[in-house]
mmCIF file of C-alpha atoms in Angstrom:
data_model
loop_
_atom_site.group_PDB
_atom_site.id
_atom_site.type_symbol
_atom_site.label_atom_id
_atom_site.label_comp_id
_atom_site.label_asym_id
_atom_site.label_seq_id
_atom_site.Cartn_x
_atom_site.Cartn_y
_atom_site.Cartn_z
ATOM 1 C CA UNK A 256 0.000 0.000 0.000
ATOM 2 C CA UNK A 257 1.498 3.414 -1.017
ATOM 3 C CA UNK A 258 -0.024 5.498 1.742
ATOM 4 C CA UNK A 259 1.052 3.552 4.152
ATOM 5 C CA UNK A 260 4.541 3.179 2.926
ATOM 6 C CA UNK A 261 5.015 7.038 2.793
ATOM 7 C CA UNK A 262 3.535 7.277 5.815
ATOM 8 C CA UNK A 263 6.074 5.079 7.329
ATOM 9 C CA UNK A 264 8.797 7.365 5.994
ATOM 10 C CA UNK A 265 6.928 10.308 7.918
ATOM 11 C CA UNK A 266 9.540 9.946 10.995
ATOM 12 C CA UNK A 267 12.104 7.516 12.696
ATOM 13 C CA UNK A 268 8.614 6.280 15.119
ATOM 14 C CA UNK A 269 5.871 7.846 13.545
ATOM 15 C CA UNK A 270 4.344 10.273 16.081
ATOM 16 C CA UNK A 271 1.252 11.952 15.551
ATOM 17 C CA UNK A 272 -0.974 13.647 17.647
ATOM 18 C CA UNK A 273 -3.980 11.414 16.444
ATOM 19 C CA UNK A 274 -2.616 8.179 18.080
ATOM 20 C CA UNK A 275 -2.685 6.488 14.641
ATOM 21 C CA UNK A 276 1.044 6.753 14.078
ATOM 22 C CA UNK A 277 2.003 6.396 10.724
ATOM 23 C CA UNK A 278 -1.531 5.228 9.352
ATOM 24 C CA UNK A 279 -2.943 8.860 10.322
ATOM 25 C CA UNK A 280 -3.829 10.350 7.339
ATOM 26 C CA UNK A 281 -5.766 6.809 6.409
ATOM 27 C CA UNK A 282 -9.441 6.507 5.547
ATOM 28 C CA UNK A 283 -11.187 5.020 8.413
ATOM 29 C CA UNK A 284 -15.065 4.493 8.636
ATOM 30 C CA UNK A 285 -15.746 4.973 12.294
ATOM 31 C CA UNK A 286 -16.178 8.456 14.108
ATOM 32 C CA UNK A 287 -13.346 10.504 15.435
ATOM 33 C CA UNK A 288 -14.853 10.120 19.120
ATOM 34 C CA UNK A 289 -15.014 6.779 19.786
ATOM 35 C CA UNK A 290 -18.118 7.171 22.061
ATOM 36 C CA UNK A 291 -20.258 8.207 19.152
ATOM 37 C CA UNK A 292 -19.274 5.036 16.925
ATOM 38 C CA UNK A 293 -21.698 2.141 17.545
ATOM 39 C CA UNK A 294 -18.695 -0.293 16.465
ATOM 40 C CA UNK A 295 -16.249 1.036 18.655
ATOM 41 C CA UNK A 296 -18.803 1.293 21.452
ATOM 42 C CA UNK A 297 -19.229 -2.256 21.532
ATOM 43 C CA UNK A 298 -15.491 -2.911 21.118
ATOM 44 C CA UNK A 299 -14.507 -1.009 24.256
ATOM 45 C CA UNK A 300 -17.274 -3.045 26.108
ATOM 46 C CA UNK A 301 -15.634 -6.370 25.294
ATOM 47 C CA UNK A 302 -12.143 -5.049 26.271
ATOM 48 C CA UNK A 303 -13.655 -3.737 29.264
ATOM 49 C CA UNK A 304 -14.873 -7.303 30.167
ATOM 50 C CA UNK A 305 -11.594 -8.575 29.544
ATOM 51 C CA UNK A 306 -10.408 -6.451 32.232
ATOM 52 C CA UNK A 307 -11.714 -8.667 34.747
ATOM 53 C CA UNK A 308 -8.512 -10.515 34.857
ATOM 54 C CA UNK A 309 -6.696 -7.326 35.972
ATOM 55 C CA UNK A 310 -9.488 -7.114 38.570
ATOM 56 C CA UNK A 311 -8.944 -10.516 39.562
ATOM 57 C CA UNK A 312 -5.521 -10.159 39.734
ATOM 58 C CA UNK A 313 -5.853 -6.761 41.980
ATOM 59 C CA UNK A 314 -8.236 -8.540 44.436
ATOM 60 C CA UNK A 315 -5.913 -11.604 44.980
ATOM 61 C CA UNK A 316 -3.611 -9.262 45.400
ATOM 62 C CA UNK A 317 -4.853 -7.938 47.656
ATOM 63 C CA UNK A 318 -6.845 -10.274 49.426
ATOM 64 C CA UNK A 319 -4.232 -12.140 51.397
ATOM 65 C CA UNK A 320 -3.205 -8.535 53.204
ATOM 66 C CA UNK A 321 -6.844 -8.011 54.836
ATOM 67 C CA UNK A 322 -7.316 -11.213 55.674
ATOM 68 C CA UNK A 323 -4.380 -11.482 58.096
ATOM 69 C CA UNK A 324 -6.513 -8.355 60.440
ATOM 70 C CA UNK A 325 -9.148 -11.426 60.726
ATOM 71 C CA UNK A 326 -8.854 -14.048 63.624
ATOM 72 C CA UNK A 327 -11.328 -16.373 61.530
ATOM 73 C CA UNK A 328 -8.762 -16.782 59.430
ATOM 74 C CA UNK A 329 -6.039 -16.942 61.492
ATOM 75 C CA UNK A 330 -7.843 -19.770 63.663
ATOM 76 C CA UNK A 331 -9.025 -21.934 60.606
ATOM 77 C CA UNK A 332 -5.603 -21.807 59.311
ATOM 78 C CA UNK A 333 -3.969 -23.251 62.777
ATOM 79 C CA UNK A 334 -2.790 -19.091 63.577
ATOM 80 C CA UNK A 335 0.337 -19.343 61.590
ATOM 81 C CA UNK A 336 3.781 -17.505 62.843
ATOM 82 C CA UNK A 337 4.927 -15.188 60.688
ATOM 83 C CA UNK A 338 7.403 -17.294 58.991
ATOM 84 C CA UNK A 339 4.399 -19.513 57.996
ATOM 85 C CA UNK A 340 2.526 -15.907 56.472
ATOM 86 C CA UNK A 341 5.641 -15.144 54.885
ATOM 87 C CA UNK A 342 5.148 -18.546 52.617
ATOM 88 C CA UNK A 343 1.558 -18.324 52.231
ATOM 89 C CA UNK A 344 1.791 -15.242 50.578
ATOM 90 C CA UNK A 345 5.118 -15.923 48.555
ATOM 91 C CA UNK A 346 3.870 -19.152 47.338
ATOM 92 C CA UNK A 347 1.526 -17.976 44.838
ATOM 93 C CA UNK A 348 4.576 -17.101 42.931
ATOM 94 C CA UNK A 349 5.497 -20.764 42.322
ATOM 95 C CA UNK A 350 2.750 -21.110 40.363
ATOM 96 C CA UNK A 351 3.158 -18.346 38.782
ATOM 97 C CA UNK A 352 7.066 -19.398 37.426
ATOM 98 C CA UNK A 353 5.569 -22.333 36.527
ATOM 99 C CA UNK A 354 2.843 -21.060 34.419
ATOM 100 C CA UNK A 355 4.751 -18.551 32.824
ATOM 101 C CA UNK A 356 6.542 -21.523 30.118
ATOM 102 C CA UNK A 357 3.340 -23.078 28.748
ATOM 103 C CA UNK A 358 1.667 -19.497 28.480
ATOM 104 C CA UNK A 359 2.913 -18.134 25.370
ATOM 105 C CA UNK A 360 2.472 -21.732 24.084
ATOM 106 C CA UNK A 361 -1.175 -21.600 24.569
ATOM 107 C CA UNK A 362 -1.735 -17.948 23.853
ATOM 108 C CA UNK A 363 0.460 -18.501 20.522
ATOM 109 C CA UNK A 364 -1.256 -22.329 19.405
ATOM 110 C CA UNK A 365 -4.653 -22.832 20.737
ATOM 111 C CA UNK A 366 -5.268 -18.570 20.860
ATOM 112 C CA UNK A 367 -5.778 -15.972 23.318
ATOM 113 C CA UNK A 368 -9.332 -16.584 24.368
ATOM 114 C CA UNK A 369 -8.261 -20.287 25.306
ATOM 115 C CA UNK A 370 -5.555 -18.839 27.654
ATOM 116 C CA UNK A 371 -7.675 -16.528 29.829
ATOM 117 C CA UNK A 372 -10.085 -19.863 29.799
ATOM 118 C CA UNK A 373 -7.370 -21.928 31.062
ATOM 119 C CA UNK A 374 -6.106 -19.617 33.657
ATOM 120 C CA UNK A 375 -9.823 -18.825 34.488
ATOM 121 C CA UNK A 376 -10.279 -22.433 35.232
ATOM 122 C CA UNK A 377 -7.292 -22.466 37.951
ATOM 123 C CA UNK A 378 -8.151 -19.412 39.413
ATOM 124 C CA UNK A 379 -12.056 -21.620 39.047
ATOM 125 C CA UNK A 380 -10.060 -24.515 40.789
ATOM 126 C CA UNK A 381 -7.696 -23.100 43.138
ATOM 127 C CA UNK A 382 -10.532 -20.092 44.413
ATOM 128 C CA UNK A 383 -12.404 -22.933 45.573
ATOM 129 C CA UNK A 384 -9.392 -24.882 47.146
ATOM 130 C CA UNK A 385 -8.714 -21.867 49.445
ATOM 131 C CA UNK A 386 -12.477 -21.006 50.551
ATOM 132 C CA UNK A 387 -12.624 -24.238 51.540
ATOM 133 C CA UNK A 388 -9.735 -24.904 52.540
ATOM 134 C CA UNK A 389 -9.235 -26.359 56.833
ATOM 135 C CA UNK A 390 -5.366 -26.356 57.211
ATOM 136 C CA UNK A 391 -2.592 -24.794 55.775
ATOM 137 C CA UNK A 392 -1.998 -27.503 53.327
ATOM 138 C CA UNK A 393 -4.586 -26.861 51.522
ATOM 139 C CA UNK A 394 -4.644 -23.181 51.330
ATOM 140 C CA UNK A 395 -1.246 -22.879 50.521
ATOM 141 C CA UNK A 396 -2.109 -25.529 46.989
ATOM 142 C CA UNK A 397 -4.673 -23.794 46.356
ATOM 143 C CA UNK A 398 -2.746 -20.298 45.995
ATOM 144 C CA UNK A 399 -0.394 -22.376 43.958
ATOM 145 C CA UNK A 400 -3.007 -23.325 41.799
ATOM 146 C CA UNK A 401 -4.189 -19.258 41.585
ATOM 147 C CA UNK A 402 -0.922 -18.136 40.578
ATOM 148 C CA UNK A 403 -0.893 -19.906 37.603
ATOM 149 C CA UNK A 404 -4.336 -19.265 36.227
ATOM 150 C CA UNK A 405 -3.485 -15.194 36.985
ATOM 151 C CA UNK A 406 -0.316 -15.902 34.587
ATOM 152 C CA UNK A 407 -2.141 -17.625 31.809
ATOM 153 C CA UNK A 408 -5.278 -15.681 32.319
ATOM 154 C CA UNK A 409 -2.967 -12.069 32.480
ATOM 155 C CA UNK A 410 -1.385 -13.469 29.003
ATOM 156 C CA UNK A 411 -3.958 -14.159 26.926
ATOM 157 C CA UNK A 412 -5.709 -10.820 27.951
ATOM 158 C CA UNK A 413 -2.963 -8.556 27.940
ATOM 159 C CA UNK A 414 -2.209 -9.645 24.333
ATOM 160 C CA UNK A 415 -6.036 -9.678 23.454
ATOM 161 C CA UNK A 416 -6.520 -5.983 24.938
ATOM 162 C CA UNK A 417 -3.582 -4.565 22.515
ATOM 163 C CA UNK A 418 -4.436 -6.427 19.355
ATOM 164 C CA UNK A 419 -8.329 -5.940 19.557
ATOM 165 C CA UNK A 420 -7.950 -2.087 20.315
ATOM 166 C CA UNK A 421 -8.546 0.146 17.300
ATOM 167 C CA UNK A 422 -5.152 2.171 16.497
ATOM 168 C CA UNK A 423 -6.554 5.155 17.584
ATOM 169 C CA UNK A 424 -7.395 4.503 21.360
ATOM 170 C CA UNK A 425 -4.971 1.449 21.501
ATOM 171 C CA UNK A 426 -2.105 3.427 23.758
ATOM 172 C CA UNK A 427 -5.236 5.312 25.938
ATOM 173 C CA UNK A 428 -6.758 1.436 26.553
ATOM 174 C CA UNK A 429 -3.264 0.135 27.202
ATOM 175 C CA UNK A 430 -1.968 3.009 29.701
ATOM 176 C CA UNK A 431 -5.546 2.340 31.877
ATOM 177 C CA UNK A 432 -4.927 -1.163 32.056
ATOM 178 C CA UNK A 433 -3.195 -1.758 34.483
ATOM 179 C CA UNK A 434 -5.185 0.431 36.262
ATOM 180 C CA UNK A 435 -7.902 -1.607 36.309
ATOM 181 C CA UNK A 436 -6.010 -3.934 38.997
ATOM 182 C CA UNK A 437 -6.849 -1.402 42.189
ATOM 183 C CA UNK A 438 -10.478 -1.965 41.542
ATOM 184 C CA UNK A 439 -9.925 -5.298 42.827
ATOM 185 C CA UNK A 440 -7.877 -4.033 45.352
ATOM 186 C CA UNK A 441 -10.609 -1.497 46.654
ATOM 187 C CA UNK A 442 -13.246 -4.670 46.167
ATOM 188 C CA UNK A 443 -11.159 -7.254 48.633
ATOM 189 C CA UNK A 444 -10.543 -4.596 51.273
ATOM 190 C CA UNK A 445 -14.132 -3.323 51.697
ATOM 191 C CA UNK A 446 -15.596 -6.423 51.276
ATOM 192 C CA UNK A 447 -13.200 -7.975 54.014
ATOM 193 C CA UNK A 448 -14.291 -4.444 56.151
ATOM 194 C CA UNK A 449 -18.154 -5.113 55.809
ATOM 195 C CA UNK A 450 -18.063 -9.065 56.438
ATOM 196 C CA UNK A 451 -15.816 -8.094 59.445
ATOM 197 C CA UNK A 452 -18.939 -5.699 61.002
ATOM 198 C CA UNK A 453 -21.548 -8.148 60.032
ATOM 199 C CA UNK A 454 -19.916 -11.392 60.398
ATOM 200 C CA UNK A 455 -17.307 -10.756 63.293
ATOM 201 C CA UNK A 456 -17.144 -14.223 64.056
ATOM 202 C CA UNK A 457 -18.400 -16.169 61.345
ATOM 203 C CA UNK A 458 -15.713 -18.464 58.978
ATOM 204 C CA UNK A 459 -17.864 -17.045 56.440
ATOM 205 C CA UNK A 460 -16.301 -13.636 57.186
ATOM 206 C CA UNK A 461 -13.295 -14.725 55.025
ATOM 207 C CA UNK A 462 -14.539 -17.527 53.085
ATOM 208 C CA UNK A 463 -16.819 -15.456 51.166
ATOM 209 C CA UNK A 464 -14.028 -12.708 49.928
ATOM 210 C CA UNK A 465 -12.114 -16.038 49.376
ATOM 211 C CA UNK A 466 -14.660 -17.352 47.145
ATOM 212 C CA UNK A 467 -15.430 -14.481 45.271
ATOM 213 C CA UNK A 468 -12.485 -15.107 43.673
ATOM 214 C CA UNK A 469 -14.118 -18.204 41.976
ATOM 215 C CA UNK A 470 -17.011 -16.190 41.074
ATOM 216 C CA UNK A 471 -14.882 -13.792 38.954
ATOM 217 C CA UNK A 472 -13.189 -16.538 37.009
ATOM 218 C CA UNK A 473 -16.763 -18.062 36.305
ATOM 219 C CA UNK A 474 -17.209 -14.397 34.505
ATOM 220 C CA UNK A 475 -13.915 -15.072 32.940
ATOM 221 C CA UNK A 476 -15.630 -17.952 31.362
ATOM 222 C CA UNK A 477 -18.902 -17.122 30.735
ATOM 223 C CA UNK A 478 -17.865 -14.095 28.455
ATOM 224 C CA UNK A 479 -16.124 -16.421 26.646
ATOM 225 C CA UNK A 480 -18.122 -16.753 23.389
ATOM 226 C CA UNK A 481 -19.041 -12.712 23.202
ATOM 227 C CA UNK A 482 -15.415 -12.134 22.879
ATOM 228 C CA UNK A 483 -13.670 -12.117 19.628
ATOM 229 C CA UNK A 484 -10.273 -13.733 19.057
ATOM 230 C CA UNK A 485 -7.082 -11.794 17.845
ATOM 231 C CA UNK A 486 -6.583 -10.980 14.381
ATOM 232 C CA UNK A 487 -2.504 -11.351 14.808
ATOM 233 C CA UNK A 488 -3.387 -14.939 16.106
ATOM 234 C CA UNK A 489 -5.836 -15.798 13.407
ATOM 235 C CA UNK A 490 -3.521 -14.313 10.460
ATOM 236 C CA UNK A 491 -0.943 -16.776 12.422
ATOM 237 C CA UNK A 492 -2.665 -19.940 11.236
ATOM 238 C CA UNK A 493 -3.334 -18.869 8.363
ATOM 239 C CA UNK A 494 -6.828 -17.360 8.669
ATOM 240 C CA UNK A 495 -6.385 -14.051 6.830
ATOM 241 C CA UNK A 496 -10.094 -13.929 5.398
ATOM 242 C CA UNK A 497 -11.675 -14.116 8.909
ATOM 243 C CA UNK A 498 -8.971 -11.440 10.484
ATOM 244 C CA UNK A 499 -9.763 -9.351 7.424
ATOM 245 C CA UNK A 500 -13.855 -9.578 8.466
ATOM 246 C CA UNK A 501 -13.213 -9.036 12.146
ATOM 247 C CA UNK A 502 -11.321 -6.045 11.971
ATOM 248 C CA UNK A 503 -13.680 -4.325 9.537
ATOM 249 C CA UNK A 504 -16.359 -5.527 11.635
ATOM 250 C CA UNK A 505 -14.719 -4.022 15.263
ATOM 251 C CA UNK A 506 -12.452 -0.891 13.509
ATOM 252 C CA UNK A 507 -14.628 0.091 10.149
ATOM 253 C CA UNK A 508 -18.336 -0.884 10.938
ATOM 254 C CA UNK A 509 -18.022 -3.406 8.474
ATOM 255 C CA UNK A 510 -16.545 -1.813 5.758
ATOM 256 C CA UNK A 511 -14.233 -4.465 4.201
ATOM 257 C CA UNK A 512 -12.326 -2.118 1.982
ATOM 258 C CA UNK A 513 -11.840 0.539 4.710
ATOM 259 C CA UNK A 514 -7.786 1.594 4.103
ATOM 260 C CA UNK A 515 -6.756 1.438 7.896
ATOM 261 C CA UNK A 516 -8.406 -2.399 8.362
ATOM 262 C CA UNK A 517 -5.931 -2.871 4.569
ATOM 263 C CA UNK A 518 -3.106 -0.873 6.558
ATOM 264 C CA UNK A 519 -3.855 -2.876 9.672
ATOM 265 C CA UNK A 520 -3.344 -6.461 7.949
ATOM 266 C CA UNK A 521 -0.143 -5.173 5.794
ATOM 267 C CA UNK A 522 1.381 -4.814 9.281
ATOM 268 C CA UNK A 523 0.554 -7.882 10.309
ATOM 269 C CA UNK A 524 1.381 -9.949 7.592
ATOM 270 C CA UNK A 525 4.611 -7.907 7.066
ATOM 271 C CA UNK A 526 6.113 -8.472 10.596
ATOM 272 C CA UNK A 527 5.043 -12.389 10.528
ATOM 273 C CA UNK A 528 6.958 -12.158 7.108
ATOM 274 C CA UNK A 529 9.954 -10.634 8.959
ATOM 275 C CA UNK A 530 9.806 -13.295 11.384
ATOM 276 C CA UNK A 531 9.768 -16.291 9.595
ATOM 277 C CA UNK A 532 12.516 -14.732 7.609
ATOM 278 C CA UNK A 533 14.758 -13.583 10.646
ATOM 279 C CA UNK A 534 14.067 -16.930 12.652
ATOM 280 C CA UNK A 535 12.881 -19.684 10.854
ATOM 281 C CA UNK A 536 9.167 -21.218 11.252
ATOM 282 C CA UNK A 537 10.305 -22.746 15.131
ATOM 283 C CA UNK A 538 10.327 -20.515 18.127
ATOM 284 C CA UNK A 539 11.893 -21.550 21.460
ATOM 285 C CA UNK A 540 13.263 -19.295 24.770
ATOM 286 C CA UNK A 541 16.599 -20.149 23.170
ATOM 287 C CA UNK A 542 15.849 -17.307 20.858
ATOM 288 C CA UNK A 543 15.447 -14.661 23.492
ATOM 289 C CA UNK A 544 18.861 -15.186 24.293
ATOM 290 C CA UNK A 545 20.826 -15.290 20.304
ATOM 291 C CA UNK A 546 21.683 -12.361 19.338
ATOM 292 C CA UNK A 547 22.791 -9.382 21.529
ATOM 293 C CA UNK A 548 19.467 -7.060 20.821
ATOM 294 C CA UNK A 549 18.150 -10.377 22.469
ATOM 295 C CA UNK A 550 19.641 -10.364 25.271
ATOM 296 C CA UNK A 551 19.020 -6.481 26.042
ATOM 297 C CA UNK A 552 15.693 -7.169 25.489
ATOM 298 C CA UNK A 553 15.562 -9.857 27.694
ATOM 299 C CA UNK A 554 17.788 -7.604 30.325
ATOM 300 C CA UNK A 555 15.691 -4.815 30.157
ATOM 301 C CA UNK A 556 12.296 -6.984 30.639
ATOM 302 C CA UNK A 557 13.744 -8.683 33.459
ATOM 303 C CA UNK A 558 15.218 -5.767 35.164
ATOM 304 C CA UNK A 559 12.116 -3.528 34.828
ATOM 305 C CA UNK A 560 10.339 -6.495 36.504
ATOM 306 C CA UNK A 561 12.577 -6.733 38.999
ATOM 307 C CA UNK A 562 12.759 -3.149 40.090
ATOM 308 C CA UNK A 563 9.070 -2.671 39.990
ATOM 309 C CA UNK A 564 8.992 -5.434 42.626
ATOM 310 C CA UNK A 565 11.658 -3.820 44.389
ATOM 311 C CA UNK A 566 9.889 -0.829 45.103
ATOM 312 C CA UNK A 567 8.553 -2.088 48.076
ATOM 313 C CA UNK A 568 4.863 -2.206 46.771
ATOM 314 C CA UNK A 569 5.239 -6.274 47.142
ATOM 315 C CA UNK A 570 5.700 -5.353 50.758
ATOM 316 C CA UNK A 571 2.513 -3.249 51.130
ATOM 317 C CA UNK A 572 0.319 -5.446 48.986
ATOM 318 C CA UNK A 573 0.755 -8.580 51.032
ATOM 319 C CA UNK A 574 1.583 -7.642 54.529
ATOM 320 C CA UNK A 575 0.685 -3.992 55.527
ATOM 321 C CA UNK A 576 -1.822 -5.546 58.416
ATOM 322 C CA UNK A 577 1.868 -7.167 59.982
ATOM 323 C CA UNK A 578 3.753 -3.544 59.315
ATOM 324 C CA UNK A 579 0.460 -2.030 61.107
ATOM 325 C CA UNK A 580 0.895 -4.014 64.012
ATOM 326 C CA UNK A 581 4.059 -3.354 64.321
ATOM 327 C CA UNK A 582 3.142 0.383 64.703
ATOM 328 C CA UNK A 583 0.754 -0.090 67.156
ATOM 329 C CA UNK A 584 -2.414 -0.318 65.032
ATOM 330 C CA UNK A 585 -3.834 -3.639 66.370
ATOM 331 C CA UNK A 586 -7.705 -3.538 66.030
ATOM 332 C CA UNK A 587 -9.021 -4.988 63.138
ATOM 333 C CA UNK A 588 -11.333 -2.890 61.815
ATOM 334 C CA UNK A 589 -8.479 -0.056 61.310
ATOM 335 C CA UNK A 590 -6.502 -2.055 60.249
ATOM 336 C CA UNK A 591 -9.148 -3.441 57.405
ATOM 337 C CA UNK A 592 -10.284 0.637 56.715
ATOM 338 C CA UNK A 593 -6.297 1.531 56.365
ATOM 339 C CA UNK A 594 -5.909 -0.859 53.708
ATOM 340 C CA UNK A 595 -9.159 0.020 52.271
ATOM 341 C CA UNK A 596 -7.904 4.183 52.184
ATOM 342 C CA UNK A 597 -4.690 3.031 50.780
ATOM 343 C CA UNK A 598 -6.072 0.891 48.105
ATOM 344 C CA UNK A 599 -8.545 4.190 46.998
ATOM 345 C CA UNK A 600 -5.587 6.253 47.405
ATOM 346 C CA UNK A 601 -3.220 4.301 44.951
ATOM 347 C CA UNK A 602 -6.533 4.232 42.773
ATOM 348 C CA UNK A 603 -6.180 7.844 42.239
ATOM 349 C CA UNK A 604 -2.835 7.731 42.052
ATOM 350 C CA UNK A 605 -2.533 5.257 39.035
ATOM 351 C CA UNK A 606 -5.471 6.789 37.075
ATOM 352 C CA UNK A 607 -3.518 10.092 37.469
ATOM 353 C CA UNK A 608 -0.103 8.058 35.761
ATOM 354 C CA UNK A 609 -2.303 6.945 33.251
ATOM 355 C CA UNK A 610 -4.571 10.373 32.590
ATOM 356 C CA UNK A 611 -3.758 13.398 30.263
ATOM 357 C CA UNK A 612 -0.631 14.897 29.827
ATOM 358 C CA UNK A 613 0.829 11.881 32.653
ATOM 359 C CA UNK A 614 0.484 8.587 30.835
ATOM 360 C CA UNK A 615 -1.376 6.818 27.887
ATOM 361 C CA UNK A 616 -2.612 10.923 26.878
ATOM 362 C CA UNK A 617 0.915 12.002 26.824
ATOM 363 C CA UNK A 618 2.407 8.256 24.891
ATOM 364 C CA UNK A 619 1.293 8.855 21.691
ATOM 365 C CA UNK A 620 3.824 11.554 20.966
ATOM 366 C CA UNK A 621 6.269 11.080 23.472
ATOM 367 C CA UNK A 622 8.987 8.532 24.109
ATOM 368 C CA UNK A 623 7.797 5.753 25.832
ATOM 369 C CA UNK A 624 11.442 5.738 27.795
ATOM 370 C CA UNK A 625 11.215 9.360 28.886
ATOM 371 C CA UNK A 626 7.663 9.013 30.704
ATOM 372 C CA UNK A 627 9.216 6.010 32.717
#
């Protein structure tokens, strides 16, 4: 396509203050405000339901943290020492590493929707394990079990979220994504706070926050067949004819020979192209590591992990109640509203990194680097 080749010559990244890139410019059947465009309407309700797995993944979290202010809890579970705390809330990581090699596998063979199915089935599986759960045993498999399905689940919709979005709002949906994962937050604190007034001595007190947890994997599931699949992952096996049809469905109201959707799957086909021609058909971790743009890659993923763990919000996520004892703050129901102001507070404080002029409003024409 011409327009999009000289478009691509427009500047070393392609800024513009549209979003678009180098495809502004591009004829594109839907209206410039997204909110008065029935297709794209409908498309940001289907991302938005996707979004449950960041909500799921906030509110497990999170969960663990409130529920060491509640002597149910505590009592059902034996009252573990701190040491014992320490691994129930570290564990979940171990299935977590685990999950995180069969992932891309499933995300990349069987498609995206089938990994936040899979995951939604351990969360399913291992939600139940812990609201039921009568010794530590137990508990502690069952947040095994969790951390994988948040992996898989956080794989396939991550992925799903960026190659759905239309062009234009792609960086504003991607910069409030992760913001998404303090609404869970906010949900397990004050749920925890109101069971604790009403139910100050029930089990049920912290086996229904527990179980909720199974209840929003079951919505993981159930949106299932409302959600389309990813037009990357369907040009990947070879099914160009229904990629073409689903993006002019979702980002041209149907128009088949609308010139972004043509732009759209040039792009795609072109980098699977460059792909196969860099690396061969086969794919394997091997490759992140063989040449040495690999390996910085790989460095710079891994390190900006790392440090955003090291941050200390780890710390704060999954044992605030045991730093607020240690200040003096012993009563439960502080305890449970602390956690609950904190989670609103870093609420605000993410949609403000991801509003105008901070984040996503600022990333279409500015480097990426600069605003990290």
């Amino acid at each position: 396509m011409p327009a999009l080749a000289s478009k691509r010559k427009a500047g070393a990244e392609g800024i513009s203050s549209s979003g678009l890139g180098h495809l502004a410019g591009l004829t594109n059947n839907t209206d410039p405000k997204w909110w008065r465009d029935p297709c794209l309407r409908k498309l940001h309700f289907m991302l938005m339901c996707i979004t449950i797995v960041q909500i799921t993944g906030g509110y497990d979290g999170s969960l663990i943290n409130n529920l060491q202010a509640l002597t149910t809890w505590k009592s059902a579970l034996n009252n573990p020492d701190a040491n014992m705390i320490g691994v129930i809330g570290a564990v979940q990581t171990v299935g977590a590493f685990v999950a995180c090699f069969p992932a891309p596998y499933i995300a990349d063979n069987f498609g995206r929707k089938w990994a936040i199915v899979a995951g939604a089935t351990l969360i399913l599986v291992g939600g139940f394990l812990q609201g039921f759960a009568y010794s530590v045993a137990q508990y502690i498999v069952g947040r095994i079990v969790v951390g994988g399905g948040n992996v898989l689940a956080i794989v396939g919709a991550t992925s799903l979220v960026n190659e759905l979005s239309h062009p234009r709002t792609r960086s504003y949906l991607t910069g409030y994504y992760n913001v998404i994962w303090y609404i869970g937050s906010i949900i397990a604190a004050w749920l925890c706070y109101g069971l604790r007034i009403h139910l100050p001595t029930s089990q049920w007190g912290w086996r229904v926050p527990t179980l909720l947890m199974s209840f929003f994997a079951f919505l993981m599931i159930c949106l299932f067949p409302f959600v389309p699949e990813s037009p990357r992952f369907m040009i990947a096996k070879g099914r160009d004819a229904e990629a073409h049809a689903l993006l002019a469905k979702w980002h041209a109201n149907g128009v088949m020979d609308d010139e972004l959707v043509a732009a759209e799957l040039l792009e795609i086909k072109e980098t699977f192209a460059t792909e196969n021609a860099s690396k061969g058909q086969s794919k394997s971790w091997r490759q992140c590591f063989a040449t040495p743009g690999d390996r910085w890659r790989m460095f710079i993923c891994i390190g900006l992990a790392t440090c955003n763990n090291w941050t200390g919000q780890s710390i704060v996520s999954y044992y605030n109640t045991q730093i607020l004892t240690q200040a003096g703050i012993t009563a439960t129901l502080p305890q449970l509203g602390i956690n609950g102001g904190l989670s609103i507070f870093d609420f605000f404080c993410a949609v403000f990194g991801g509003s105008s002029r901070v984040g996503s409003d600022v990333a279409p024409s500015s480097w990426r680097r600069s605003l990290a």
